[in-house]
Coordinates of C-alpha atoms in Angstrom, one line a residue:
G24 CA -43.1 275.8 79.4
A25 CA -46.7 275.4 78.2
I26 CA -48.3 278.5 76.8
P27 CA -52.1 278.5 76.3
V28 CA -53.2 279.6 72.9
V29 CA -56.9 280.7 72.3
I30 CA -58.4 281.1 68.8
K31 CA -61.8 282.8 68.5
P32 CA -63.8 285.1 66.3
K33 CA -62.7 288.7 66.8
K34 CA -66.2 289.9 67.8
C35 CA -66.9 287.0 70.1
Q36 CA -67.2 288.3 73.7
D37 CA -65.7 286.4 76.6
P38 CA -66.5 283.8 77.6
C39 CA -66.7 282.8 73.9
A40 CA -68.6 279.6 73.1
D41 CA -67.0 279.4 69.7
Q42 CA -63.4 279.5 70.8
V43 CA -60.8 276.7 70.6
Q44 CA -57.8 276.4 72.8
F45 CA -54.5 274.4 72.8
A46 CA -51.2 274.4 74.7
F47 CA -48.1 275.4 72.8
E48 CA -44.9 274.1 74.4
S49 CA -42.1 276.7 74.5
L50 CA -38.7 275.1 74.6
D51 CA -35.4 276.5 75.9
A52 CA -32.9 276.0 73.0
T53 CA -30.1 275.8 75.5
V54 CA -31.5 272.8 77.4
P55 CA -29.5 269.6 76.7
E56 CA -31.3 267.0 74.6
L57 CA -31.0 263.2 74.8
L58 CA -29.8 261.3 71.8
A59 CA -31.1 257.7 71.6
P60 CA -31.7 257.4 75.4
P61 CA -31.3 253.9 76.9
S62 CA -34.5 252.1 77.9
G63 CA -33.2 250.0 80.8
M64 CA -30.4 247.9 82.4
A65 CA -29.7 244.9 84.6
K66 CA -29.4 245.8 88.3
Q67 CA -26.1 243.9 88.5
Q68 CA -24.4 246.2 86.0
P69 CA -21.7 248.5 87.6
K70 CA -22.7 251.4 85.4
L71 CA -25.8 252.7 83.7
P72 CA -25.8 252.5 79.9
K73 CA -24.0 255.5 78.4
I74 CA -26.1 258.6 78.2
T75 CA -25.5 260.7 75.1
L76 CA -26.6 264.4 75.1
E77 CA -26.6 267.2 72.6
K78 CA -26.2 270.9 73.6
F79 CA -24.5 270.1 76.8
P80 CA -22.7 273.0 78.4
A81 CA -19.0 273.3 77.5
E82 CA -16.4 272.2 80.0
G83 CA -15.9 274.8 82.7
T84 CA -19.1 276.6 82.0
Y85 CA -21.4 274.7 84.4
S86 CA -21.2 274.6 88.2
S87 CA -23.0 271.3 89.0
L88 CA -24.1 268.1 87.3
L89 CA -26.5 265.7 89.1
V90 CA -27.9 262.4 87.9
T91 CA -30.8 261.0 90.0
M92 CA -32.9 257.9 89.5
V93 CA -36.5 258.4 90.7
A94 CA -38.5 255.3 91.4
S95 CA -42.2 254.9 90.9
D96 CA -42.8 255.5 94.7
K97 CA -40.8 258.8 94.3
T98 CA -37.7 257.4 96.1
E99 CA -34.7 259.2 94.8
L100 CA -31.3 257.6 94.3
A101 CA -28.3 259.9 93.8
C102 CA -25.8 258.6 91.2
T103 CA -22.1 259.3 91.0
V104 CA -21.1 260.8 87.6
Q105 CA -17.6 260.2 86.3
P106 CA -15.8 262.8 84.1
V107 CA -17.8 263.4 80.9
D108 CA -16.6 262.3 77.5
R109 CA -16.7 264.8 74.6
M110 CA -17.2 263.7 71.0
G111 CA -17.5 266.8 68.9
D112 CA -20.9 268.3 69.6
L113 CA -21.9 265.3 71.7
T114 CA -21.4 264.6 75.4
Q115 CA -21.5 261.1 77.0
L116 CA -22.1 260.6 80.7
D117 CA -20.6 257.6 82.6
V118 CA -22.9 257.0 85.6
L119 CA -22.2 254.5 88.4
T120 CA -25.1 252.3 89.5
P121 CA -26.4 253.3 92.9
A122 CA -25.9 250.6 95.6
A123 CA -29.5 250.6 96.6
L124 CA -30.9 250.0 93.1
V125 CA -33.7 247.4 92.9
E126 CA -35.8 246.1 90.1
G127 CA -38.6 248.4 88.8
G128 CA -39.4 251.4 86.7
Y129 CA -37.5 254.7 87.1
S130 CA -37.1 258.1 85.7
V131 CA -33.4 259.1 85.2
R132 CA -33.1 262.8 85.8
I133 CA -30.1 264.7 84.5
S134 CA -29.7 268.2 86.0
V135 CA -27.0 270.7 85.1
T136 CA -26.5 274.3 86.3
D137 CA -24.7 276.9 84.2
S138 CA -24.9 280.7 83.9
G139 CA -28.4 280.3 82.5
G140 CA -29.7 278.5 85.6
L141 CA -30.8 275.0 86.3
K142 CA -31.6 272.8 83.2
T143 CA -33.1 269.4 83.5
V144 CA -33.8 266.5 81.1
S145 CA -35.2 263.1 81.9
I146 CA -35.2 259.5 80.6
E147 CA -38.7 258.2 81.3
S148 CA -39.8 254.6 81.7
F149 CA -36.3 253.3 82.4
V150 CA -36.6 249.7 83.5
V151 CA -34.2 248.0 85.9
Y152 CA -34.4 244.2 85.8
D153 CA -32.6 241.1 87.2
G154 CA -29.8 240.4 84.8
L155 CA -29.3 236.8 86.1
A156 CA -33.0 235.8 86.0
A157 CA -34.5 233.8 83.1
K158 CA -36.9 235.8 80.9
V159 CA -38.5 236.1 77.5
V160 CA -36.6 238.7 75.5
S161 CA -38.6 238.5 72.3
Y162 CA -40.9 236.2 70.4
G163 CA -42.9 236.0 67.2
P164 CA -45.2 235.9 65.5
A165 CA -47.4 237.5 68.0
M166 CA -50.5 236.7 65.9
V167 CA -51.4 233.3 64.4
P168 CA -54.3 232.0 62.4
T169 CA -57.2 229.9 63.6
V170 CA -58.0 226.7 61.8
A171 CA -59.1 227.2 58.2
S172 CA -61.7 225.6 55.9
A173 CA -61.0 225.1 52.2
G174 CA -62.5 222.7 49.7
G175 CA -64.6 221.1 52.3
R176 CA -61.5 220.2 54.3
L177 CA -60.7 221.6 57.8
L178 CA -57.1 222.5 58.0
Q179 CA -55.6 222.3 61.5
L180 CA -53.2 225.2 61.2
Q181 CA -50.2 225.1 63.6
S182 CA -47.8 228.0 63.4
R183 CA -44.2 227.9 64.4
V184 CA -43.7 230.4 67.2
S185 CA -40.1 231.2 68.3
A186 CA -39.1 232.8 71.6
T187 CA -35.6 234.0 72.5
M188 CA -34.9 233.4 76.2
A189 CA -32.3 235.1 78.4
N190 CA -30.5 233.0 81.0
F191 CA -32.4 229.9 80.1
P192 CA -30.9 226.6 81.2
Q193 CA -28.5 225.6 78.4
G194 CA -27.5 222.2 76.9
L195 CA -30.9 220.7 77.4
A196 CA -32.4 217.9 75.3
L197 CA -35.5 218.7 73.3
S198 CA -37.5 216.4 75.5
A199 CA -36.5 218.3 78.6
V200 CA -38.4 221.5 77.6
V201 CA -42.1 221.3 78.2
A202 CA -44.6 223.8 76.8
T203 CA -48.3 224.1 77.6
Q204 CA -51.3 226.3 76.7
G205 CA -53.9 226.0 79.4
A206 CA -54.3 222.3 80.0
E207 CA -53.1 221.4 76.5
D208 CA -49.5 220.2 75.8
V209 CA -47.7 222.2 73.1
T210 CA -45.2 220.6 70.8
V211 CA -41.6 221.9 71.1
V212 CA -39.8 221.5 67.8
E213 CA -36.5 223.2 68.5
V214 CA -34.3 224.2 71.5
R215 CA -31.1 225.9 70.4
D216 CA -28.5 227.8 72.4
L217 CA -27.7 231.0 70.6
V218 CA -25.2 232.6 73.0
K219 CA -23.2 230.9 75.7
C220 CA -21.3 232.9 78.3
S221 CA -19.3 232.5 81.5
A222 CA -21.2 231.7 84.7
D223 CA -20.7 235.3 86.1
A224 CA -21.8 237.1 82.9
I225 CA -24.8 239.4 83.3
D226 CA -27.8 239.2 80.9
C227 CA -25.7 237.4 78.3
E228 CA -26.9 233.9 77.5
R229 CA -29.6 233.5 74.9
T230 CA -31.6 230.4 73.9
L231 CA -34.1 229.9 71.1
V232 CA -37.2 227.8 71.8
T233 CA -39.6 227.1 68.9
L234 CA -43.1 225.7 69.5
L235 CA -46.1 224.7 67.3
S236 CA -49.1 226.7 68.4
P237 CA -52.1 224.4 69.0
A238 CA -54.8 224.5 66.3
L239 CA -57.8 226.5 67.6
A240 CA -61.1 227.2 65.9
S241 CA -61.9 230.5 67.7
P242 CA -59.9 233.8 67.8
G243 CA -58.6 235.2 71.1
D244 CA -55.6 235.7 73.4
K245 CA -53.7 232.7 74.7
T246 CA -50.8 232.4 77.1
L247 CA -47.9 229.9 76.4
F248 CA -46.0 228.5 79.4
V249 CA -42.4 227.1 78.9
S250 CA -40.9 225.0 81.7
A251 CA -37.4 223.4 81.9
P252 CA -35.2 221.8 84.6
G253 CA -33.5 224.6 86.5
L254 CA -36.2 227.2 86.0
P255 CA -37.8 228.3 89.3
A256 CA -41.1 229.1 87.5
P257 CA -42.4 228.7 83.9
L258 CA -41.7 231.5 81.4
T259 CA -44.7 232.9 79.7
F260 CA -45.7 235.0 76.7
G261 CA -48.9 235.6 74.9
I262 CA -50.1 235.1 71.3
R263 CA -53.3 236.2 69.6
Y264 CA -55.4 233.9 67.4
E265 CA -57.0 235.7 64.5
L266 CA -59.4 234.4 61.9
A267 CA -57.6 232.9 59.0
C268 CA -58.1 234.5 55.5
D269 CA -60.8 232.9 53.4
L270 CA -58.3 231.6 50.9
Q271 CA -61.0 229.4 49.2
A272 CA -62.8 232.6 48.0
L273 CA -59.5 234.4 47.2
C274 CA -58.2 231.6 45.1
A275 CA -61.5 230.9 43.4
A276 CA -61.7 234.5 42.3
R277 CA -58.4 233.9 40.5
R278 CA -59.6 230.6 39.1
R279 CA -57.1 228.7 41.2
L280 CA -57.0 226.2 44.0
V281 CA -55.8 226.6 47.6
D282 CA -52.3 225.2 48.1
Y283 CA -53.0 223.2 51.2
R284 CA -49.5 222.0 51.6
S285 CA -48.0 225.5 51.7
L286 CA -50.7 226.7 54.1
L287 CA -50.1 223.8 56.5
D288 CA -46.3 224.3 56.3
A289 CA -46.4 228.1 56.8
P290 CA -49.9 229.2 58.2
T291 CA -50.8 232.8 57.5
I292 CA -53.5 235.3 58.5
A293 CA -52.9 237.4 55.4
C294 CA -54.8 236.9 52.2
D295 CA -51.8 236.1 50.1
P296 CA -52.3 235.0 46.5
A297 CA -49.0 233.0 46.8
Y298 CA -51.1 230.3 48.5
C299 CA -53.2 229.9 45.3
I300 CA -52.0 227.4 42.6
K301 CA -53.1 226.5 39.1
A302 CA -54.9 223.1 38.8
T303 CA -52.4 222.2 36.1
D304 CA -49.6 222.6 38.7
I305 CA -51.0 219.6 40.7
S306 CA -49.4 216.4 39.6
A307 CA -51.4 213.2 39.2
P308 CA -50.9 210.7 42.1
A309 CA -48.4 207.9 41.3
I310 CA -47.5 204.8 43.3
L311 CA -43.7 204.7 43.7
R312 CA -43.3 201.6 45.9
V313 CA -45.4 198.8 47.4
S314 CA -44.0 196.7 50.2
P315 CA -44.7 193.8 50.4
S316 CA -46.2 193.3 46.9
E317 CA -47.8 190.0 47.9
G318 CA -49.6 188.5 50.9
L319 CA -51.8 185.7 52.2
V320 CA -55.2 185.2 50.6
L321 CA -56.6 185.2 54.2
G322 CA -55.6 188.8 54.6
G323 CA -53.9 190.5 57.5
T324 CA -50.8 191.5 55.7
L325 CA -49.6 195.1 56.4
V326 CA -48.8 196.8 53.1
T327 CA -46.9 200.1 52.9
L328 CA -47.3 202.3 49.9
Q329 CA -45.1 205.2 48.9
V330 CA -47.3 207.6 46.8
A331 CA -46.3 210.9 45.1
G332 CA -48.7 213.7 44.5
L333 CA -51.5 212.3 46.7
P334 CA -53.6 215.3 47.9
A335 CA -54.0 213.9 51.4
F336 CA -52.6 215.3 54.7
T337 CA -54.3 213.0 57.3
A338 CA -55.5 209.4 57.4
A339 CA -59.0 210.7 57.2
D340 CA -58.3 212.0 53.7
V341 CA -57.5 208.6 52.4
K342 CA -59.8 205.8 51.4
V343 CA -58.3 202.3 50.4
V344 CA -60.3 199.8 48.4
A345 CA -59.0 196.2 47.9
G346 CA -60.3 194.2 45.0
E347 CA -64.0 195.0 44.5
G348 CA -64.3 196.5 48.0

């Protein structure tokens, strides 16, 4: 248990104003220790994930073994433990899921009694969830840059954010998945089924949904909502907008220019010199194709030009002058 330790000058009388105190945890070297304890499970699973222990009493040397799941409201659920498996110095417990198990947070308490008395070890923050419900398993990046300014141009940075969903409706067309951020629609660029399972499989199917984060000028936390046919409610996850790096200053210090194209293709918060290019690396614009190449003198002909190396990313960046303007 915890042992209070006090350090003070030898001649300081109690109560000593100059003393410091801390608690030293004295551990019983014979108490079993958990090895990579599981963090949770689907409530539909017939067993808890295997529990691996070190320093577990040898077979025949303990009189009782109890595994109890303690809910946040202190409700205790006794579990049935099957015969233990021995693997050298390690012991694995196979524990059946209690019938009354519901979703929520638990502490899994393992108690064993041997000649040295009762010894207890616990798995804290063990989460029980619905293994058939749709949910967001992981996503990233969690932080994306705000719009950036470089060379007098405002770059509307939109980052690709990918979320892996469990039990998401599968086989959907891209247009069937709708994403929003507040009242703003969010562009969905990919929906891909990663893992497909049988209808009765628990917590098995995985789908990847990739979005383009809206371009925002101010930093802050935002919530993305993803809806699809078959979902009872939208799935949500949060991203944080951070101020983009001042690449204009970074590149100017290196006597280089900001690589606008790379920044728009792969927005970043970091001040990465890889987004700086030499002026000599920028090719001169060249017209590759004009169609049609002739039109009525009265005007009104729609002309399409294919241009290479033109440093323009939106229509606002382009000015067209015909004849003498």
